[in-house]
């Protein structure tokens, strides 16, 4: 059951008229209208964002004496649970990666995987949570295994000293995404909550919640909603590129894993109601579910060490990650900075570091059956961006992109890797080719290109597949970091 508030106050129906100025890339007319529609379909919640001042320890009671709403959160921080069915990396070969326990441990605790997660969680996610928690009573548990490398345990302990709402839970047992009954009871024992309801939420270690997350959730934490779940469906997503965030998009993902919350309470028998967490994608099949997508509530970071990218063998990361977040169009970077101040200046629209863009053609260019070829001197993955001329577009199966690579003959593993990124091998000339995506990103057509390790792209050729001409304003490519995992 999906539920949204049936009425709104006048202040909640003001129309948002702010537009992003955070990117040098110009929007096209069609995307401009889509952006306007996206803004018109949401009413603006009346409460303003929290300040960027230092976060204080949360308290059950505000100065007026009115109790604050209690929220109990949980993060699984690389808990060692080989053999469980929770993740691709922990499942057998029929359903996941098929790692042995030694292989799983090596993957789970590799520095290339853990270092970015620790950085994201301790320097972005927790400071962001502290800002959101200012006017609420928040307890956030972090579960980890004793086998977590010592310097990452130390980073968590230092974070707990800095953020009084943070509680560490070292455990040898598998854990769920939401806090266990024991942890919830521990938080409740410190408060005289009685039968008042409270929220129980999930936060993954590489996601961020808006500074207004608890403000958005608090109105639903009422006695009539005990036993319900809440999903905030709209947010942002981006690709992590060398510590910054590229290709920042608005994302609409109802019933996602990005901050879902259960509304719980202690019943007359002393039992805690609504602690069982169903799979997030089907939560509404088990509990009535409130869906509120009026304002972005999360920032989902895509990076190469995510469990969803683990296939049991090395596969392209950028094509899969960028296709997943193409979604609703470019993010409003001004709004993103207001709701996620820890990311101010770190997020961009471009599908790569903005300063790294290589202009292959700055002058208007007409594509036809006569091939146009550009040299590409950089190693590793890249994003290719075509900007059509005013009023123009790239249609489906219209523009072929052909890659000349360092290998002179077809290699089966190379072809298999390129095929996963939707490139085919041409026996005629030895190139790998695909069609330029016809769906615009909001600032042009974007094609992520990722060669396998040891293979480099040396030339990029554009050619139309039909006789009609395609007019372009510019062609730009962005080098991307090579895979490390």
mmCIF file of C-alpha atoms in Angstrom, residues 125-288:
data_model
loop_
_atom_site.group_PDB
_atom_site.id
_atom_site.type_symbol
_atom_site.label_atom_id
_atom_site.label_comp_id
_atom_site.label_asym_id
_atom_site.label_seq_id
_atom_site.Cartn_x
_atom_site.Cartn_y
_atom_site.Cartn_z
ATOM 1 C CA UNK A 125 27.900 10.796 5.668
ATOM 2 C CA UNK A 126 28.320 11.296 9.429
ATOM 3 C CA UNK A 127 28.884 15.098 9.316
ATOM 4 C CA UNK A 128 25.824 15.318 7.074
ATOM 5 C CA UNK A 129 23.835 13.212 9.561
ATOM 6 C CA UNK A 130 24.970 15.482 12.395
ATOM 7 C CA UNK A 131 23.510 18.498 10.592
ATOM 8 C CA UNK A 132 20.230 16.680 10.015
ATOM 9 C CA UNK A 133 20.011 15.583 13.666
ATOM 10 C CA UNK A 134 20.223 19.049 15.239
ATOM 11 C CA UNK A 135 16.540 19.362 16.170
ATOM 12 C CA UNK A 136 15.862 15.674 16.825
ATOM 13 C CA UNK A 137 16.848 12.901 19.225
ATOM 14 C CA UNK A 138 19.041 10.619 17.121
ATOM 15 C CA UNK A 139 20.962 7.476 18.005
ATOM 16 C CA UNK A 140 22.919 5.847 15.180
ATOM 17 C CA UNK A 141 24.521 2.417 15.532
ATOM 18 C CA UNK A 142 27.398 1.184 13.362
ATOM 19 C CA UNK A 143 27.945 -2.573 13.292
ATOM 20 C CA UNK A 144 31.332 -4.003 12.306
ATOM 21 C CA UNK A 145 33.274 -7.241 12.753
ATOM 22 C CA UNK A 146 36.307 -7.726 15.046
ATOM 23 C CA UNK A 147 38.276 -8.692 11.932
ATOM 24 C CA UNK A 148 37.850 -5.220 10.373
ATOM 25 C CA UNK A 149 41.398 -3.872 9.849
ATOM 26 C CA UNK A 150 42.587 -1.917 12.882
ATOM 27 C CA UNK A 151 43.043 1.469 11.197
ATOM 28 C CA UNK A 152 39.465 1.394 9.916
ATOM 29 C CA UNK A 153 38.222 0.477 13.395
ATOM 30 C CA UNK A 154 40.205 3.435 14.696
ATOM 31 C CA UNK A 155 38.548 5.745 12.159
ATOM 32 C CA UNK A 156 35.125 4.632 13.450
ATOM 33 C CA UNK A 157 36.194 5.170 17.082
ATOM 34 C CA UNK A 158 37.414 8.678 16.298
ATOM 35 C CA UNK A 159 34.113 9.406 14.554
ATOM 36 C CA UNK A 160 32.212 8.198 17.645
ATOM 37 C CA UNK A 161 34.195 10.616 19.810
ATOM 38 C CA UNK A 162 33.344 13.451 17.445
ATOM 39 C CA UNK A 163 29.636 12.632 17.066
ATOM 40 C CA UNK A 164 27.913 11.828 20.399
ATOM 41 C CA UNK A 165 24.899 10.275 18.638
ATOM 42 C CA UNK A 166 27.117 7.541 17.155
ATOM 43 C CA UNK A 167 27.321 4.148 18.892
ATOM 44 C CA UNK A 168 29.678 1.363 17.786
ATOM 45 C CA UNK A 169 28.543 -2.257 17.786
ATOM 46 C CA UNK A 170 31.313 -4.817 17.354
ATOM 47 C CA UNK A 171 29.717 -8.156 16.516
ATOM 48 C CA UNK A 172 30.635 -11.634 15.319
ATOM 49 C CA UNK A 173 27.096 -12.300 14.097
ATOM 50 C CA UNK A 174 25.434 -11.517 10.745
ATOM 51 C CA UNK A 175 23.387 -8.332 10.978
ATOM 52 C CA UNK A 176 20.363 -6.955 9.187
ATOM 53 C CA UNK A 177 20.182 -3.576 7.480
ATOM 54 C CA UNK A 178 18.148 -2.096 10.367
ATOM 55 C CA UNK A 179 19.198 -2.202 14.039
ATOM 56 C CA UNK A 180 18.629 -5.399 16.006
ATOM 57 C CA UNK A 181 16.109 -5.598 18.827
ATOM 58 C CA UNK A 182 19.008 -5.583 21.312
ATOM 59 C CA UNK A 183 20.370 -2.303 19.932
ATOM 60 C CA UNK A 184 16.927 -0.677 19.891
ATOM 61 C CA UNK A 185 16.330 -1.773 23.488
ATOM 62 C CA UNK A 186 19.693 -0.274 24.418
ATOM 63 C CA UNK A 187 18.650 3.107 23.006
ATOM 64 C CA UNK A 188 15.200 2.936 24.605
ATOM 65 C CA UNK A 189 16.666 2.079 28.024
ATOM 66 C CA UNK A 190 18.345 5.498 28.076
ATOM 67 C CA UNK A 191 14.998 7.283 27.610
ATOM 68 C CA UNK A 192 11.583 7.366 29.213
ATOM 69 C CA UNK A 193 9.761 7.053 25.906
ATOM 70 C CA UNK A 194 6.775 5.102 27.146
ATOM 71 C CA UNK A 195 4.449 4.156 24.297
ATOM 72 C CA UNK A 196 5.432 7.086 22.087
ATOM 73 C CA UNK A 197 6.386 5.998 18.537
ATOM 74 C CA UNK A 198 9.880 6.341 17.123
ATOM 75 C CA UNK A 199 11.556 5.940 13.733
ATOM 76 C CA UNK A 200 13.993 3.150 12.832
ATOM 77 C CA UNK A 201 16.000 3.879 9.698
ATOM 78 C CA UNK A 202 18.714 2.388 7.529
ATOM 79 C CA UNK A 203 21.806 4.193 6.208
ATOM 80 C CA UNK A 204 24.390 2.427 4.044
ATOM 81 C CA UNK A 205 28.003 3.492 4.561
ATOM 82 C CA UNK A 206 28.302 5.110 1.135
ATOM 83 C CA UNK A 207 25.036 7.079 1.081
ATOM 84 C CA UNK A 208 24.169 10.507 2.475
ATOM 85 C CA UNK A 209 20.890 11.765 3.943
ATOM 86 C CA UNK A 210 19.618 15.313 3.432
ATOM 87 C CA UNK A 211 19.935 17.909 6.196
ATOM 88 C CA UNK A 212 16.116 17.832 6.188
ATOM 89 C CA UNK A 213 15.792 14.042 6.350
ATOM 90 C CA UNK A 214 14.534 13.923 9.947
ATOM 91 C CA UNK A 215 12.360 17.007 9.358
ATOM 92 C CA UNK A 216 10.726 15.142 6.467
ATOM 93 C CA UNK A 217 10.266 11.964 8.491
ATOM 94 C CA UNK A 218 9.085 13.425 11.818
ATOM 95 C CA UNK A 219 5.460 14.198 10.755
ATOM 96 C CA UNK A 220 4.913 10.501 9.987
ATOM 97 C CA UNK A 221 6.126 9.252 13.393
ATOM 98 C CA UNK A 222 2.668 9.137 14.972
ATOM 99 C CA UNK A 223 0.675 6.460 16.840
ATOM 100 C CA UNK A 224 -1.609 5.888 13.839
ATOM 101 C CA UNK A 225 1.397 5.018 11.647
ATOM 102 C CA UNK A 226 3.007 2.426 13.932
ATOM 103 C CA UNK A 227 3.621 -0.645 11.764
ATOM 104 C CA UNK A 228 4.126 1.450 8.631
ATOM 105 C CA UNK A 229 7.247 2.195 6.582
ATOM 106 C CA UNK A 230 8.272 5.451 4.926
ATOM 107 C CA UNK A 231 10.201 5.774 1.666
ATOM 108 C CA UNK A 232 11.471 9.144 0.448
ATOM 109 C CA UNK A 233 11.596 8.502 -3.279
ATOM 110 C CA UNK A 234 13.571 11.409 -4.734
ATOM 111 C CA UNK A 235 17.271 12.122 -4.328
ATOM 112 C CA UNK A 236 20.503 12.659 -6.192
ATOM 113 C CA UNK A 237 23.145 10.266 -7.467
ATOM 114 C CA UNK A 238 26.647 10.691 -8.868
ATOM 115 C CA UNK A 239 29.768 8.775 -9.862
ATOM 116 C CA UNK A 240 32.740 9.027 -7.500
ATOM 117 C CA UNK A 241 35.783 10.213 -9.476
ATOM 118 C CA UNK A 242 39.008 10.796 -7.526
ATOM 119 C CA UNK A 243 37.225 11.995 -4.396
ATOM 120 C CA UNK A 244 34.741 14.205 -6.268
ATOM 121 C CA UNK A 245 31.321 13.491 -7.755
ATOM 122 C CA UNK A 246 30.677 13.537 -11.501
ATOM 123 C CA UNK A 247 27.539 13.111 -13.606
ATOM 124 C CA UNK A 248 25.320 14.327 -10.754
ATOM 125 C CA UNK A 249 21.743 13.415 -11.526
ATOM 126 C CA UNK A 250 18.327 13.635 -9.945
ATOM 127 C CA UNK A 251 17.153 10.129 -9.078
ATOM 128 C CA UNK A 252 13.623 8.847 -8.545
ATOM 129 C CA UNK A 253 13.745 5.492 -6.795
ATOM 130 C CA UNK A 254 10.721 4.759 -4.579
ATOM 131 C CA UNK A 255 11.200 1.975 -2.017
ATOM 132 C CA UNK A 256 14.973 2.241 -2.349
ATOM 133 C CA UNK A 257 17.606 1.259 0.221
ATOM 134 C CA UNK A 258 18.512 4.934 0.671
ATOM 135 C CA UNK A 259 17.167 5.776 4.129
ATOM 136 C CA UNK A 260 13.893 3.814 4.427
ATOM 137 C CA UNK A 261 12.321 4.103 7.876
ATOM 138 C CA UNK A 262 10.003 1.924 9.953
ATOM 139 C CA UNK A 263 7.646 3.518 12.491
ATOM 140 C CA UNK A 264 7.880 1.508 15.699
ATOM 141 C CA UNK A 265 6.630 1.638 19.295
ATOM 142 C CA UNK A 266 6.599 -0.438 22.475
ATOM 143 C CA UNK A 267 3.222 -2.110 23.002
ATOM 144 C CA UNK A 268 1.383 -2.758 26.275
ATOM 145 C CA UNK A 269 3.225 -6.062 26.747
ATOM 146 C CA UNK A 270 6.619 -4.384 26.409
ATOM 147 C CA UNK A 271 7.230 -5.811 22.938
ATOM 148 C CA UNK A 272 8.656 -3.596 20.190
ATOM 149 C CA UNK A 273 6.360 -3.430 17.171
ATOM 150 C CA UNK A 274 7.628 -3.211 13.569
ATOM 151 C CA UNK A 275 11.329 -4.079 13.771
ATOM 152 C CA UNK A 276 11.265 -6.756 11.069
ATOM 153 C CA UNK A 277 12.756 -5.320 7.865
ATOM 154 C CA UNK A 278 11.458 -6.760 4.575
ATOM 155 C CA UNK A 279 13.435 -6.436 1.381
ATOM 156 C CA UNK A 280 13.208 -2.735 0.570
ATOM 157 C CA UNK A 281 11.865 -3.188 -2.969
ATOM 158 C CA UNK A 282 8.799 -5.065 -1.710
ATOM 159 C CA UNK A 283 8.259 -3.367 1.654
ATOM 160 C CA UNK A 284 4.739 -2.336 0.636
ATOM 161 C CA UNK A 285 3.788 -6.010 0.256
ATOM 162 C CA UNK A 286 4.368 -6.523 3.978
ATOM 163 C CA UNK A 287 3.551 -3.155 5.551
ATOM 164 C CA UNK A 288 1.553 -0.071 4.586
#
